[in-house]
PDB file of C-alpha atoms and ligand atoms in Angstrom:
ATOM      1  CA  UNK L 666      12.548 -18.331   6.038  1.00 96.00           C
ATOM      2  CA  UNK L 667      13.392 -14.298   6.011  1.00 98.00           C
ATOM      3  CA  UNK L 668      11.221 -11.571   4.013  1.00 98.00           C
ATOM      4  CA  UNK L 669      12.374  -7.890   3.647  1.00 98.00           C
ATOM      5  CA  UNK L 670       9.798  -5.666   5.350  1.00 98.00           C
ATOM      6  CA  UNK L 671      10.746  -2.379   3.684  1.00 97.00           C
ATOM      7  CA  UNK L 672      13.846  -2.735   3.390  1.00 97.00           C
ATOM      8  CA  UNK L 673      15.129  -4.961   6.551  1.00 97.00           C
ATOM      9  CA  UNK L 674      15.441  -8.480   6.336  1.00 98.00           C
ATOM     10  CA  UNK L 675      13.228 -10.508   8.992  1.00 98.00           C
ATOM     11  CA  UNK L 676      12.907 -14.039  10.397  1.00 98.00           C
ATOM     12  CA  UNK L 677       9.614 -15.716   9.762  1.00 98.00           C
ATOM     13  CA  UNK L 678       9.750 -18.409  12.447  1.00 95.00           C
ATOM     14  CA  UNK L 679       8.003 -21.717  13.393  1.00 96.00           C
ATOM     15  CA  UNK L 680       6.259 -20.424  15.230  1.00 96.00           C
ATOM     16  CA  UNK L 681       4.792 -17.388  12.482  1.00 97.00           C
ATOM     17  CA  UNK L 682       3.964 -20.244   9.978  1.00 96.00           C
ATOM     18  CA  UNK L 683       0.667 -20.269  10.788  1.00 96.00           C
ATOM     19  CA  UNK L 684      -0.177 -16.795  10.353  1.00 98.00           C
ATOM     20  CA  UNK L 685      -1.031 -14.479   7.689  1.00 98.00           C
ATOM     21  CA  UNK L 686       0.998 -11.605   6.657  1.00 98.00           C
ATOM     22  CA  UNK L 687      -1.357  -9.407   8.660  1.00 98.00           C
ATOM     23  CA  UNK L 688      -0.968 -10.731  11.986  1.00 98.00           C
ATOM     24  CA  UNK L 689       2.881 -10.985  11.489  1.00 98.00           C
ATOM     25  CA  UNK L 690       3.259  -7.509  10.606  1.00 98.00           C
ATOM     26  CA  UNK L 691       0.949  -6.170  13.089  1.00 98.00           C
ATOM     27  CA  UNK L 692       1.275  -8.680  15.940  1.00 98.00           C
ATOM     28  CA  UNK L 693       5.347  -9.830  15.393  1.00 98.00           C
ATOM     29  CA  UNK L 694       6.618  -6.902  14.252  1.00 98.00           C
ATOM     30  CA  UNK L 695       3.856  -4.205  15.196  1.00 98.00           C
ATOM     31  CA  UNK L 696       3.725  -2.582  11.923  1.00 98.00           C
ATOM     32  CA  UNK L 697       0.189  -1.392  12.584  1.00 98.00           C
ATOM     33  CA  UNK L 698      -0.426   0.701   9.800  1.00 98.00           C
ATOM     34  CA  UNK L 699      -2.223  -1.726   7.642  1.00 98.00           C
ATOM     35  CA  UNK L 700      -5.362  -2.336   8.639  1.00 98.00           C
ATOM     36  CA  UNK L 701      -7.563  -5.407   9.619  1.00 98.00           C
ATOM     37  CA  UNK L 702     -10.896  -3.922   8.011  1.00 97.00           C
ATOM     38  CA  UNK L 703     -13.227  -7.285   7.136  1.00 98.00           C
ATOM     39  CA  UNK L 704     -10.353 -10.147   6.814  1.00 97.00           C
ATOM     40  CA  UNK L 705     -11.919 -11.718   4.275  1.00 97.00           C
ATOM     41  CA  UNK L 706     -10.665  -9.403   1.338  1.00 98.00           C
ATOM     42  CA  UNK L 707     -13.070  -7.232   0.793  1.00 97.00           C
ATOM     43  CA  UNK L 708     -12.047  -3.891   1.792  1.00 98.00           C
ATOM     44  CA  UNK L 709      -8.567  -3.233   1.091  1.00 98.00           C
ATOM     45  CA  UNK L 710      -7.323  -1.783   4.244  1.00 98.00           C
ATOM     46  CA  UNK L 711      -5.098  -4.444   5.037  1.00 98.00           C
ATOM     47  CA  UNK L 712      -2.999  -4.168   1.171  1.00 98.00           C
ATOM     48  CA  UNK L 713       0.773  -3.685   1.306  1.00 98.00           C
ATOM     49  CA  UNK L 714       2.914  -4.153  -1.793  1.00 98.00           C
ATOM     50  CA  UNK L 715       4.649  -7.187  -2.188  1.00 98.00           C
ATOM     51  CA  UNK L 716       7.374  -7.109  -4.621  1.00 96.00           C
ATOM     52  CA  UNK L 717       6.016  -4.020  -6.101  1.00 92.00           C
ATOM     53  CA  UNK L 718       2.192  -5.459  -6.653  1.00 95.00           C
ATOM     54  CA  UNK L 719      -0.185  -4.349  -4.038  1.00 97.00           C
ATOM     55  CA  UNK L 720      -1.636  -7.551  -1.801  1.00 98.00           C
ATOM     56  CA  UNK L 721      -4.183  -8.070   0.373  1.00 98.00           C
ATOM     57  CA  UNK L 722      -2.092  -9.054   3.769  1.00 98.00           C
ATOM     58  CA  UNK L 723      -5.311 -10.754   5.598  1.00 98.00           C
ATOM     59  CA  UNK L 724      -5.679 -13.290   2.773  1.00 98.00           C
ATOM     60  CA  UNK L 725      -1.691 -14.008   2.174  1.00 98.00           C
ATOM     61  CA  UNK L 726       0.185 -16.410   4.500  1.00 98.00           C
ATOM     62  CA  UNK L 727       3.175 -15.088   5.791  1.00 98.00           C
ATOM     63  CA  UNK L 728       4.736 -18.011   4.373  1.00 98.00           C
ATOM     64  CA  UNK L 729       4.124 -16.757   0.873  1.00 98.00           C
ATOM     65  CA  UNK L 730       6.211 -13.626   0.830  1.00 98.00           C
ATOM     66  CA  UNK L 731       9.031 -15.399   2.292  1.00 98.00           C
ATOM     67  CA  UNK L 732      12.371 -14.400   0.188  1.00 98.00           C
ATOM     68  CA  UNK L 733      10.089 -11.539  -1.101  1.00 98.00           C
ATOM     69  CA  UNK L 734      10.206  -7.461  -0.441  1.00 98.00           C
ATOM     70  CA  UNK L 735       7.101  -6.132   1.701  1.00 98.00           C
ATOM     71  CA  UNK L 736       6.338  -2.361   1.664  1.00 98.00           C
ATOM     72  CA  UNK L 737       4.048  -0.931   4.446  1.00 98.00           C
ATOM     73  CA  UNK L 738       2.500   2.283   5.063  1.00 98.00           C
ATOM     74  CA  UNK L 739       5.553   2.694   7.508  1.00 98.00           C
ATOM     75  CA  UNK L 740       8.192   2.096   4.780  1.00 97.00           C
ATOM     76  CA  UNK L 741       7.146   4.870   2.658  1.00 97.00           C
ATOM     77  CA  UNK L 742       8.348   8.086   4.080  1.00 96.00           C
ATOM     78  CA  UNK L 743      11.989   8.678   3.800  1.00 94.00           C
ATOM     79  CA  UNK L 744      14.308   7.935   6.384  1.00 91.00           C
ATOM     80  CA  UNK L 745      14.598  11.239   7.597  1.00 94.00           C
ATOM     81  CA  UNK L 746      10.722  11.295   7.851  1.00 93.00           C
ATOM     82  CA  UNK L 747      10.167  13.151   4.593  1.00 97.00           C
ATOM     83  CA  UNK L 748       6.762  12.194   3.620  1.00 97.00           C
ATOM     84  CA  UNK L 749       6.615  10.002   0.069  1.00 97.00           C
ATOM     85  CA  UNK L 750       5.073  12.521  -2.719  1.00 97.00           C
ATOM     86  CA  UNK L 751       1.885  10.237  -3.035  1.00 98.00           C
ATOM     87  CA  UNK L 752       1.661  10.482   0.969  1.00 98.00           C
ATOM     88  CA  UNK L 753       2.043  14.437   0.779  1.00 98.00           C
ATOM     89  CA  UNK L 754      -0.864  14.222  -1.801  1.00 98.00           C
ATOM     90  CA  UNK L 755      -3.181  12.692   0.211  1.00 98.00           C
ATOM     91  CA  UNK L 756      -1.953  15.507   3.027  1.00 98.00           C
ATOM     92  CA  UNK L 757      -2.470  18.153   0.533  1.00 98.00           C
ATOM     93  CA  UNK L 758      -5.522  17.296  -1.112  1.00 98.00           C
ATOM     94  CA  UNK L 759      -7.493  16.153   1.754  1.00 97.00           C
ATOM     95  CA  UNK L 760      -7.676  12.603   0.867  1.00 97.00           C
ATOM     96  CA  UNK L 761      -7.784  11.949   4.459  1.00 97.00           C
ATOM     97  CA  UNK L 762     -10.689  11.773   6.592  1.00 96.00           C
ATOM     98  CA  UNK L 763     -10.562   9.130   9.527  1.00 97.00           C
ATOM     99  CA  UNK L 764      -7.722   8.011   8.077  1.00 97.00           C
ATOM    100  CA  UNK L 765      -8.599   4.009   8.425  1.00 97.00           C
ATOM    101  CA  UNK L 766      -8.477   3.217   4.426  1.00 98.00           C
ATOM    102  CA  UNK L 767      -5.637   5.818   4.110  1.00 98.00           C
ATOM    103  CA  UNK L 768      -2.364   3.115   4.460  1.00 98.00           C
ATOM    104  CA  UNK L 769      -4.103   0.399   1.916  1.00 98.00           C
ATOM    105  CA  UNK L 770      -5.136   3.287  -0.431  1.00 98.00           C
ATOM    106  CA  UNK L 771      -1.776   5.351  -0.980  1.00 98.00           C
ATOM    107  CA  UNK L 772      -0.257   1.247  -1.141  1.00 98.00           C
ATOM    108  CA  UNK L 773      -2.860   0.039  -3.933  1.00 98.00           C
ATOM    109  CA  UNK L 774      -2.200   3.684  -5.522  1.00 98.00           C
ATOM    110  CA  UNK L 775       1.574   3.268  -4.741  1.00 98.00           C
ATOM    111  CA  UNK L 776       1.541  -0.337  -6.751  1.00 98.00           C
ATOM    112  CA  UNK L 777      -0.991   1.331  -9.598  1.00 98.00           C
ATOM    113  CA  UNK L 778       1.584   4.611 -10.235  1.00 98.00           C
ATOM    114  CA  UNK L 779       4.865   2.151 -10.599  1.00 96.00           C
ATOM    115  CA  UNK L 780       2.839   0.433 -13.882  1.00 96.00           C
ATOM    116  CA  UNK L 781       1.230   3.259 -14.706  1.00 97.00           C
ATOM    117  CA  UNK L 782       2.595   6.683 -13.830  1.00 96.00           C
ATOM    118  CA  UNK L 783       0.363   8.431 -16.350  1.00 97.00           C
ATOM    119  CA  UNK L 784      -3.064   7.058 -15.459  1.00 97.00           C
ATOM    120  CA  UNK L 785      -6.350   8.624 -16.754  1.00 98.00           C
ATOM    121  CA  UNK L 786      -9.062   9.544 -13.560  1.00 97.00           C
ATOM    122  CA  UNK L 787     -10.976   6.647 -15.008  1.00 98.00           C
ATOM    123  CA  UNK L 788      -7.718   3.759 -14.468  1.00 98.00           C
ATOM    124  CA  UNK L 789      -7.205   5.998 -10.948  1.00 98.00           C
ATOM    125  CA  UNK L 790     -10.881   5.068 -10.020  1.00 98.00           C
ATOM    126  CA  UNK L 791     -10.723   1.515 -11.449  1.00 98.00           C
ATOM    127  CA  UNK L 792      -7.120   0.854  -9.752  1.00 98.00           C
ATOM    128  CA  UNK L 793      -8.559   1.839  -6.296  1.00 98.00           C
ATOM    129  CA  UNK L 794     -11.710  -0.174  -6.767  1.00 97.00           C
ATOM    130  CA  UNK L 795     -10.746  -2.880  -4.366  1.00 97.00           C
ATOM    131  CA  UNK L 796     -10.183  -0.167  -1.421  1.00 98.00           C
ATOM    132  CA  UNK L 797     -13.314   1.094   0.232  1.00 98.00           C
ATOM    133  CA  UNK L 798     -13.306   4.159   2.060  1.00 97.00           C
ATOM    134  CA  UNK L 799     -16.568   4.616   4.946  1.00 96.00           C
ATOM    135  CA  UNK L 800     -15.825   8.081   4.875  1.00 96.00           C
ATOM    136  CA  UNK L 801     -16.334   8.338   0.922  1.00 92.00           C
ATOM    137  CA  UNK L 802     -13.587  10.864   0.362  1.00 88.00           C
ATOM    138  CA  UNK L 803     -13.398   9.172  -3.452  1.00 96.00           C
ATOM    139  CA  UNK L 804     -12.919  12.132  -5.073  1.00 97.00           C
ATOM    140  CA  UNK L 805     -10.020  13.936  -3.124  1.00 97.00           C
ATOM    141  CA  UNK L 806      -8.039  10.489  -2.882  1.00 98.00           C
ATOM    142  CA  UNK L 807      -8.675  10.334  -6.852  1.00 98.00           C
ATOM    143  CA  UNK L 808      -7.243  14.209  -7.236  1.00 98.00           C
ATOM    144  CA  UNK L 809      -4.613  13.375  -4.848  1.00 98.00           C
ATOM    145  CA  UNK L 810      -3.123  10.146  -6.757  1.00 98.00           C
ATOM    146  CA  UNK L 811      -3.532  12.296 -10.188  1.00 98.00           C
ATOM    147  CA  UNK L 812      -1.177  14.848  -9.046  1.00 98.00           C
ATOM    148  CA  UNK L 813       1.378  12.439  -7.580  1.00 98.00           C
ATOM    149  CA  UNK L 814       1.691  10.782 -10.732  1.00 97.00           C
ATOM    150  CA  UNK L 815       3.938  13.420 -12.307  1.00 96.00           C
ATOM    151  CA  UNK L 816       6.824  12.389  -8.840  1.00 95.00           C
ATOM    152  CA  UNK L 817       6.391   8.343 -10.693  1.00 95.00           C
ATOM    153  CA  UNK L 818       7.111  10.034 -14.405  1.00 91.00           C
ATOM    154  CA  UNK L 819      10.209  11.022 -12.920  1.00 75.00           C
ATOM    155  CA  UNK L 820      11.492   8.480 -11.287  1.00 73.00           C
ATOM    156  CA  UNK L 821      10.674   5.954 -14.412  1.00 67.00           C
ATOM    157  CA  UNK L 822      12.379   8.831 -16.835  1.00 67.00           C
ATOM    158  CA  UNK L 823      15.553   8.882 -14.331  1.00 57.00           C
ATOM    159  CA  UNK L 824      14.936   4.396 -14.353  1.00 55.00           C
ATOM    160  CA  UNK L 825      15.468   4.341 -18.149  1.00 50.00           C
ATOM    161  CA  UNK L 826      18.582   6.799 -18.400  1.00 45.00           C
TER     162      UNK L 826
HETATM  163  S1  FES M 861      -8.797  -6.534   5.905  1.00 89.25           S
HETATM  164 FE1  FES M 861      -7.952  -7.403   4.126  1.00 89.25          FE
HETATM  165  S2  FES M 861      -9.357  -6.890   2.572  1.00 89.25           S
HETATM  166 FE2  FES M 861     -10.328  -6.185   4.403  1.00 89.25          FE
HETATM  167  S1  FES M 862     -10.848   8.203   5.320  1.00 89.25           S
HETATM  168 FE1  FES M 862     -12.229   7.135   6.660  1.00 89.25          FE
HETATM  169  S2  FES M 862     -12.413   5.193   5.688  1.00 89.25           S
HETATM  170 FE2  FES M 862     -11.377   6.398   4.229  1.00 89.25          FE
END
């Protein structure tokens, strides 16, 4: 079984079956940017996007993504280490306190902004409902997905050309 782990194809082996897409990407291929928060999918710090929807990792087997395209935190920035506009939002904005929700948030956001690049605060706030944040920074991580949303309108206007 292989998945592609933004952008690369891996090997899930034998020995990985048993483990959920969590522990593979933090413990086989030490992606550690998701987060194990509760790992019982309640707190969103664990979600990556799997083929474009964002998942919770601690409640998905490895198995299920297999032949599937996995985006973490660590696939976002550019390959020359340009930050992703919805990362440099969070920068700018000050979305970012301890930081420990900040890789599931900008990935449920990330996921939300591909459907809907044109959201409403109210379907930001709703869309991010799954995530918690202990450091309650709600209302800077709600200002900074509203003004990425504009970099998603122009990538779907460019998609449709
Ligand atoms: S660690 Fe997955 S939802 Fe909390
Ligand atoms: S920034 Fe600390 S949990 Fe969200």
């Amino acid at each position: 079984m292989k998945a592609t782990v933004n952008g690369i194809e891996r090997a899930i082996g034998e020995a990985d079956e048993g483990l959920s897409l969590l522990e593979w990407l933090r413990e086989r291929l030490d992606l550690t940017g998701a987060k194990n928060g509760c790992g019982i999918g309640r707190c969103g710090a664990c979600t990556v996007i799997v083929d474009d929807r964002p998942t919770l990792a601690c409640r998905t087997k490895v198995t299920e993504v297999a032949g599937k395209a996995v985006t973490t935190i660590e696939g976002m920035a550019a390959p020359d280490g340009a930050l992703h506009p919805l990362q440099r939002a969070f920068v700018e904005h000050g979305a970012i306190q301890c930081g420990y929700c900040t890789p599931g948030m900008v990935l449920r956001a990330h996921g939300f902004l591909l459907k809907n690049p044109a959201p409403s605060r109210e379907e930001i706030r709703r869309a991010i409902s799954p995530n918690l944040c202990r450091c309650t920074g709600y209302q800077q991580i709600i200002d900074a997905i509203e003004s990425a949303a504009p970099a998603y309108q122009c990538a779907s206007d460019t998609s449709e050309r």
